[in-house]
XYZ file of C-alpha atoms in Angstrom:
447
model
C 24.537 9.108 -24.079
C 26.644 6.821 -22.630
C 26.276 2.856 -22.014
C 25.967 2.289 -18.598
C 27.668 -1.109 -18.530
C 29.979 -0.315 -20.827
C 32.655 1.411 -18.687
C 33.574 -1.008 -15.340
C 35.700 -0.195 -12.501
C 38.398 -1.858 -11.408
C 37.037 -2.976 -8.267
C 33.370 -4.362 -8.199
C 31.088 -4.684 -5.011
C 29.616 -8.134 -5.372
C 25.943 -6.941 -6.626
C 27.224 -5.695 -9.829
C 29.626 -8.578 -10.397
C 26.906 -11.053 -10.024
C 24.713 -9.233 -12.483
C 23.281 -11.394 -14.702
C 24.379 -11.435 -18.626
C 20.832 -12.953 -19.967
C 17.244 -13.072 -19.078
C 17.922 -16.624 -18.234
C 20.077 -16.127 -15.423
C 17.509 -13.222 -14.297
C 16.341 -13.789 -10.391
C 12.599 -13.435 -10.364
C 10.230 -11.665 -12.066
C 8.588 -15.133 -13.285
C 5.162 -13.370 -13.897
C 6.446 -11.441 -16.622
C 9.124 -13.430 -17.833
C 7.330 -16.603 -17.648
C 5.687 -18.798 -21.107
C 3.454 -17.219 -22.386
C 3.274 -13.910 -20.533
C 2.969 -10.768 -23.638
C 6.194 -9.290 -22.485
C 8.072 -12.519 -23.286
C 6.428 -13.152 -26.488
C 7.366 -9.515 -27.494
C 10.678 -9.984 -26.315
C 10.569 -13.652 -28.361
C 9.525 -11.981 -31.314
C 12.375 -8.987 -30.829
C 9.170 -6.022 -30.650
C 9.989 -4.813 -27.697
C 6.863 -1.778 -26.887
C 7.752 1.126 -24.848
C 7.150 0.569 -21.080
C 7.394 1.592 -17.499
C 9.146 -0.754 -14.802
C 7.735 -0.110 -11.900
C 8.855 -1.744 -8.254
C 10.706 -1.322 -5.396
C 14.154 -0.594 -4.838
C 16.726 -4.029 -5.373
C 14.796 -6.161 -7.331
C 16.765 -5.345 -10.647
C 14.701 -3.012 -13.060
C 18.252 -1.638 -14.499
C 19.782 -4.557 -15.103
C 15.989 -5.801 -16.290
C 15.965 -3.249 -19.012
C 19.543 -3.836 -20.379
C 18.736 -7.486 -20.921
C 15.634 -6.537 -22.556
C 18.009 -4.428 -25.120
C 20.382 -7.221 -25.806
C 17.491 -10.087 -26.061
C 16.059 -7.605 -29.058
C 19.396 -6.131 -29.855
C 18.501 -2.899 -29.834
C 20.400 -0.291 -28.565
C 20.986 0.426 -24.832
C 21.029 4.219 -23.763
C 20.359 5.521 -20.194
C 19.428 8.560 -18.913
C 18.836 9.695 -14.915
C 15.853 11.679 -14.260
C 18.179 13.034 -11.201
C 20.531 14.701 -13.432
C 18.859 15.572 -16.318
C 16.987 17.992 -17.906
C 14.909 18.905 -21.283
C 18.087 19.575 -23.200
C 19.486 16.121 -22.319
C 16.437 14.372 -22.940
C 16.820 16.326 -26.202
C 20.309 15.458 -26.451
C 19.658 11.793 -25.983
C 16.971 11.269 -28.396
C 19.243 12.842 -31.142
C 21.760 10.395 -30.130
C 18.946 7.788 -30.734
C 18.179 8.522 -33.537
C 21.737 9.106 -34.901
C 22.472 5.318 -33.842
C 19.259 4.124 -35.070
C 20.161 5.398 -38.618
C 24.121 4.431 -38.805
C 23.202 0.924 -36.974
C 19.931 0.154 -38.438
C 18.947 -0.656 -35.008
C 16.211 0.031 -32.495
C 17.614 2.107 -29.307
C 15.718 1.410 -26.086
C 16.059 4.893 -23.695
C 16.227 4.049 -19.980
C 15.146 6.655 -17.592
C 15.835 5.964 -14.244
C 13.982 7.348 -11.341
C 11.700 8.643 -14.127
C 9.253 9.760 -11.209
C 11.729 12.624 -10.332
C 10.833 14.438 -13.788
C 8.088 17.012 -13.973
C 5.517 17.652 -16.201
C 7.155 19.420 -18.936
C 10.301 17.108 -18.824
C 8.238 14.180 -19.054
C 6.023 15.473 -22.064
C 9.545 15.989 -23.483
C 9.174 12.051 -24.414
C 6.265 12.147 -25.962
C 6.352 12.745 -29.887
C 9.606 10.646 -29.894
C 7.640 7.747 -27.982
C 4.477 8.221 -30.563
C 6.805 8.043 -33.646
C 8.889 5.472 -32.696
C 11.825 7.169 -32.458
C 13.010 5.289 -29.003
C 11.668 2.333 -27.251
C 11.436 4.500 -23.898
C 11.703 2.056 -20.890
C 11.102 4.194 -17.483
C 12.136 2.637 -13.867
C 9.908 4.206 -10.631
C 9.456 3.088 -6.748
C 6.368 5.207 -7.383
C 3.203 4.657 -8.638
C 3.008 5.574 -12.199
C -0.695 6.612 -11.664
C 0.525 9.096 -9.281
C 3.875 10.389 -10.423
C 3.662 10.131 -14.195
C 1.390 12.124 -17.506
C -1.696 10.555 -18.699
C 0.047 11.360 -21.598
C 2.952 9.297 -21.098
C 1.314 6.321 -19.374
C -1.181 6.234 -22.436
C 1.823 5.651 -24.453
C 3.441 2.728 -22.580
C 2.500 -0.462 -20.757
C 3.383 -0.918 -16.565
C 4.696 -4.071 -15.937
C 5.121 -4.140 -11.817
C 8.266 -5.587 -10.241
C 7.521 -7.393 -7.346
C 9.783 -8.696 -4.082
C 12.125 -11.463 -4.395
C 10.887 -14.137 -2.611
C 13.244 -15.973 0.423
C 14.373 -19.252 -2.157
C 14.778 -16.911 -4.731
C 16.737 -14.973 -2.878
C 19.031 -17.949 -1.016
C 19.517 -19.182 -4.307
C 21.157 -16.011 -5.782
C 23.448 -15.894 -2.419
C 24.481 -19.569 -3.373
C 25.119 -18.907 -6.600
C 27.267 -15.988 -5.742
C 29.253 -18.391 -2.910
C 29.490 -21.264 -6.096
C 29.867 -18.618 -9.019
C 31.797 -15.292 -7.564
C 35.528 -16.021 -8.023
C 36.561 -13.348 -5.223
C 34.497 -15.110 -2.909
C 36.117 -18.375 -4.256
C 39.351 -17.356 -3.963
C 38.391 -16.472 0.315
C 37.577 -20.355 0.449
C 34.922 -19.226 2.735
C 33.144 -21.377 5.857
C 29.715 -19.981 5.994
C 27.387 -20.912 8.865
C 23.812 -22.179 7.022
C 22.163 -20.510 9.282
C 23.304 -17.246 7.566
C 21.837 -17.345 4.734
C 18.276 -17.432 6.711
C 19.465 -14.407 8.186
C 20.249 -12.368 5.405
C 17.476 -13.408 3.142
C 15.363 -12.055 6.655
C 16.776 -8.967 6.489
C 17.180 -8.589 2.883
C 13.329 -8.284 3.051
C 13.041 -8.998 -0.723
C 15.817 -6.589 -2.138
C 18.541 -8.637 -4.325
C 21.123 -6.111 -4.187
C 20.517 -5.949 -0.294
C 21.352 -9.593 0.056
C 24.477 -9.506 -1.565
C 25.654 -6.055 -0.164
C 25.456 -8.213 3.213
C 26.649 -11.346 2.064
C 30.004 -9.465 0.683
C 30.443 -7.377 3.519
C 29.835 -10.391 6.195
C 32.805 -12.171 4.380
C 34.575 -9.365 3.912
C 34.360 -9.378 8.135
C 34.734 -13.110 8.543
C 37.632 -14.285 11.254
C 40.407 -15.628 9.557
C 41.210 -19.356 11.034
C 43.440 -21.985 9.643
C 43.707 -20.486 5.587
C 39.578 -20.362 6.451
C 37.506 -17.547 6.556
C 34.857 -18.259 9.111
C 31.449 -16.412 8.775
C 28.838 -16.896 11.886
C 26.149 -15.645 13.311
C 28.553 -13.610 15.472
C 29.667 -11.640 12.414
C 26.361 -11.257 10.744
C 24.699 -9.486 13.495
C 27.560 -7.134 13.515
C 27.050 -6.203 9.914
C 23.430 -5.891 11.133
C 23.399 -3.682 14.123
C 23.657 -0.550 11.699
C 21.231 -2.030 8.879
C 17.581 -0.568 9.303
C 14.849 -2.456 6.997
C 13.294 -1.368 3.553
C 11.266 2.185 4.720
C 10.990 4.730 1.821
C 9.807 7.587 3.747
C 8.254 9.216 0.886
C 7.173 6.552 -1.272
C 4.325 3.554 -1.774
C 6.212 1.533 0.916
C 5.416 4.413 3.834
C 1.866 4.561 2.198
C 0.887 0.739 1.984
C 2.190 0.537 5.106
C 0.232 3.370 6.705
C -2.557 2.540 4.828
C -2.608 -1.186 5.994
C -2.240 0.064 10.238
C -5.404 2.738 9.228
C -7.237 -0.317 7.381
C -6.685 -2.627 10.224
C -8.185 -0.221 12.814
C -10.768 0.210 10.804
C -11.416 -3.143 10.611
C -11.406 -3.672 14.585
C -7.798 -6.303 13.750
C -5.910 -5.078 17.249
C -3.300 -8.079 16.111
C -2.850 -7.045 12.193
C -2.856 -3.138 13.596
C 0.146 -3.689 15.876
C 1.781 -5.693 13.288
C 1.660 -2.776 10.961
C 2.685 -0.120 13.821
C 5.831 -2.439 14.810
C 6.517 -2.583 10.703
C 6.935 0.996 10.655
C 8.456 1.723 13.920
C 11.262 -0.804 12.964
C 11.057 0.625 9.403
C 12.488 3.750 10.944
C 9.196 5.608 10.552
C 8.803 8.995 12.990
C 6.599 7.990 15.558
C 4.921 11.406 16.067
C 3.772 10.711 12.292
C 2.128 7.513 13.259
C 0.573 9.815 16.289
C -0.813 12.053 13.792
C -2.339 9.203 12.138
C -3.373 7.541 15.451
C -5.358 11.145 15.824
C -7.142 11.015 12.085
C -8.293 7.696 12.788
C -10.325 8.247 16.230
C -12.116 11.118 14.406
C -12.578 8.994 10.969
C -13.310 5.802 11.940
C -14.702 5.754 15.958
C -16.198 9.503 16.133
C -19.076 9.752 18.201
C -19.506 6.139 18.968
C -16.474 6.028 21.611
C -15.180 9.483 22.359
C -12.924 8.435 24.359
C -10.888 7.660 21.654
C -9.414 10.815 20.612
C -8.746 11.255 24.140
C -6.322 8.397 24.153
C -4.701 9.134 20.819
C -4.189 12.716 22.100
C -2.691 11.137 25.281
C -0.142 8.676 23.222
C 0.783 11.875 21.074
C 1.338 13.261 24.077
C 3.586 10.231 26.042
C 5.354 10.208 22.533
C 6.444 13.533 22.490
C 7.016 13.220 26.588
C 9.017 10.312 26.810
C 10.453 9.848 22.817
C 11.698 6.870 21.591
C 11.169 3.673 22.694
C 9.704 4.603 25.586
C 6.529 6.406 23.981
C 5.934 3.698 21.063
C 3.838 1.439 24.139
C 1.905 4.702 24.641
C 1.014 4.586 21.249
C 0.451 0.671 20.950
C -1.835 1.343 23.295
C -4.163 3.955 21.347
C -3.427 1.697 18.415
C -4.832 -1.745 20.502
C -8.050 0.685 21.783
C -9.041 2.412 18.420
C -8.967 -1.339 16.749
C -11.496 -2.438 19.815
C -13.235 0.622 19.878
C -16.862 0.824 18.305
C -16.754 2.220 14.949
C -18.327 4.889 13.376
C -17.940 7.151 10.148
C -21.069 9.346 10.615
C -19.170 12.638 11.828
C -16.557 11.809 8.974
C -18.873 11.478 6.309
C -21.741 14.015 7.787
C -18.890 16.734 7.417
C -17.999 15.790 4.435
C -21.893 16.524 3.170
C -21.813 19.810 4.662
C -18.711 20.726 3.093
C -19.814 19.582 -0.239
C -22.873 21.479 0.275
C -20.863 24.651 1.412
C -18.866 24.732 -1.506
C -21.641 24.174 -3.939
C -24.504 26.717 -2.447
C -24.878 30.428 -2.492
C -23.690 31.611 0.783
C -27.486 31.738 2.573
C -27.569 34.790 4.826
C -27.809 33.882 8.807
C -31.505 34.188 10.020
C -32.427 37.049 11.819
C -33.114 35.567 15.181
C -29.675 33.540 15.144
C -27.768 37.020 14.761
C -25.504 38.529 16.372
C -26.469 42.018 18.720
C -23.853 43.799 20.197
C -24.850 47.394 19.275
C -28.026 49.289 19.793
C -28.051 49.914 15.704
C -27.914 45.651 15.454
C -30.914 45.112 17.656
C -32.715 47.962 15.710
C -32.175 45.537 12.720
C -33.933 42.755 14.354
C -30.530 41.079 14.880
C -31.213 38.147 17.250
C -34.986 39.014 17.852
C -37.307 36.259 18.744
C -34.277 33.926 19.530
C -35.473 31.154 22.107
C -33.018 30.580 24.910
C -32.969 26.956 25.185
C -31.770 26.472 28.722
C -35.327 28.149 29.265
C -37.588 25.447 27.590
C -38.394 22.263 28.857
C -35.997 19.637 28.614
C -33.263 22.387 27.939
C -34.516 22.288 24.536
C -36.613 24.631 22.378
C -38.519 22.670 20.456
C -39.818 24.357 16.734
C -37.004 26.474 16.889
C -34.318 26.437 13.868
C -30.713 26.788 13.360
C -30.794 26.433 9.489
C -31.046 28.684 6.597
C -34.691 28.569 5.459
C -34.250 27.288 2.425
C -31.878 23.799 3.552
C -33.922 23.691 6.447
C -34.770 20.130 5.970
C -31.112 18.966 5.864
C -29.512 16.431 7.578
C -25.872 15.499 7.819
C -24.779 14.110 10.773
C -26.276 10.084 11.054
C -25.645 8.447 13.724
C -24.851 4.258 13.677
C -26.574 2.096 16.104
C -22.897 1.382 17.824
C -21.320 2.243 20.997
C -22.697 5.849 22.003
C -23.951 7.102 18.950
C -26.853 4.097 20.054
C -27.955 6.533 22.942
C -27.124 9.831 20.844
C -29.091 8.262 17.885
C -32.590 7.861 20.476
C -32.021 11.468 21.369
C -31.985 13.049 17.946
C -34.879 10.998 17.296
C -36.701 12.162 20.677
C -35.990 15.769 19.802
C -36.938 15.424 16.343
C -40.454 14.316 17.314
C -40.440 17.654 19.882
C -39.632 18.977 16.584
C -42.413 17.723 15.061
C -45.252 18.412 17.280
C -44.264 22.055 18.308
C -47.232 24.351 17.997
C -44.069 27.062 17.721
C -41.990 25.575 14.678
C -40.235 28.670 12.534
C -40.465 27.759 9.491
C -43.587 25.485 7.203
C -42.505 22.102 7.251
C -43.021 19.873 3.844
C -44.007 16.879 6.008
């Protein structure tokens, strides 16, 4: 396979140009790069191990891995889990090993996107992994836990990528104002203020940074042999840009996760923070609804009804009124369902039954809790003896049972002592001492 870096264009954007040529200049990553940390004392002691890079998109896990090759100077082949298949996984092993031999040095594989391969592509790896054939180095947005083999993951270390943080970040745009010859050569008047901006907006992603950075100069007003870059132009470069969102990755899950955990937690503040996160993220707001809906039921059940009612309404406005209008709608449901009194009983009571379901014989339905439309059904007894509750006293026919026989004593559904479920949890117990004393119970009780 082909070096990646070995072939450049003519004309460079300003990311790649500013790559850096040596874990030195590297931007970030100072918990793994940092003394003492294993991967630099493997990468000290040239024994590079093979390993998965996994972070978001921007911080630099490509140009990460290359420098890795030339600190231990092995080998650098990549492959793209996009493009390729088995055969050129096959392909680029043999390659490897080919260089490996005629060389005498190591070969570290690169698989970008390695998340994208299946099963079978990604077992593939494996015997050349176990006998050392390549150092395979794998780069994912995704969590390995989720997206990659047992197999595989047993056979290298994670090392997470994380963020760049805001210095880190102005730094590398200084750098590239001090360092970048094309931007140099523009002699370049650059508002300070900018670089807060971009850094902002950047929202941790290197590549990001400078992408704006070159294209706000690239924009900047000509004046006096000057180019002038202001606020003026940076917001124009802006207007189009739409903040870090993976729609199918960890980011739209951490994200979700972190509005459903703040609910949950009754934090209205740290709920609409995470709502506005993915609403500016460019998240589909009838997604969020659906979410809204999960967590009445999950998290507030019985112990404030009315909250389903208000998530269904926001779906509802949403899907009404669309975008922006309908986002307050569902602020609104978000503010309520973080207030609301909480309660996982129905959630986790259905969950029980389910379980139970699943694991039981299927019990037949008693006879008195049968249906009997036909003459033949009543012949069988079907819905004999069944006690009409709106009959009894209280509307309620004490002794009588809904249950199987045999799980007659289960219980699923427990109600907290919040919100409603504080009056629904007296009744239960009221009617369960009916229960109790009824001289006309169905079935023996055990107590």
């Amino acid at each position: 396979m082909s070096d990646l870096f070995q072939t450049q264009p003519q004309h460079q954007p300003l990311a790649a140009r500013m790559r850096p040529q040596t874990l030195t200049h590297f931007v970030g990553q100072t918990h793994l790069l940092g003394t003492g940390r294993p991967l630099s004392e493997a990468v000290e002691r040239g024994q590079l191990h093979s390993m998965v890079l996994w972070g978001p998109p921007g911080v630099g896990k490509t140009t990460f891995a290359r420098l890795l090759a030339e600190e231990c100077d092995a080998h650098f082949s990549t492959l793209s889990a996009v493009l390729a298949g088995v055969k050129d996984i096959r392909q680029a092993v043999t390659e490897a090993q080919q260089h490996s031999r005629q060389s005498n040095r190591p070969t570290i594989l690169f698989v970008d996107e390695v998340h994208r391969f299946n099963k079978a592509q990604q077992d593939a790896f494996l015997t050349h992994v176990e006998e050392g054939d390549i150092t395979f180095v794998g780069a994912t947005t995704e969590n390995p836990a989720f997206e990659l083999n047992n197999a595989l993951l047993s056979r290298c270390r994670v090392y997470r990528l994380r963020n760049l943080t805001h210095p880190e970040l102005q730094g590398l745009l200084q750098r590239a104002l001090s360092e970048d010859e094309q931007l140099k050569a523009r002699n370049l008047k650059i508002d300070p203020l900018i670089f807060d901006k971009i850094t902002h907006n950047a929202d941790g992603d290197a590549r990001s940074a400078l992408n704006l950075l070159e294209i706000a100069c690239d924009l900047g007003r000509e004046e006096g042999g000057c180019f002038t870059v202001d606020e003026a132009v940076l917001d124009e470069v802006l207007s189009a840009d739409v903040r870090r969102f993976d729609k199918g990755g960890d980011y739209f899950y951490d994200q979700i996760s972190a509005l459903h955990k703040s609910v949950r937690g009754s934090d209205p503040d740290a709920a609409l923070y995470w709502f506005a996160r993915m609403i500016d993220g460019g998240c589909d707001p009838l997604y969020i609804a659906r979410r809204i809906l999960r967590m009445a039921s999950e998290d507030i059940g019985n112990a404030d009804p009315r909250a389903l009612q208000i998530a269904l309404n926001a779906w509802d406005a949403q899907q009404r009124l669309g975008s922006p209008e309908g986002e307050l709608a569902l602020a609104q449901a978000v503010v309520y369902l973080a207030v609301a009194a909480k309660s996982n009983a129905v959630y986790s009571g259905y969950k029980r039954a389910l379980t139970d379901v699943r694991r039981d014989p299927s019990y037949e339905v008693p006879l008195h809790l049968r249906n009997a439309p036909t003459k033949l059904a009543k012949e069988m007894a079907h819905g004999a003896e069944y006690r009409y509750a709106h009959d009894e006293p209280e509307g309620f026919a004490a002794g009588e049972e809904y249950f199987p026989e045999a799980i007659s004593e289960r219980r699923y559904y427990q109600p907290t002592e919040r919100g409603l479920e504080l009056k629904i949890s007296a009744k239960l117990q009221h009617l369960q001492t009916l229960n109790r004393n009824s001289s006309q119970r169905r079935y023996s009780s055990s107590d």
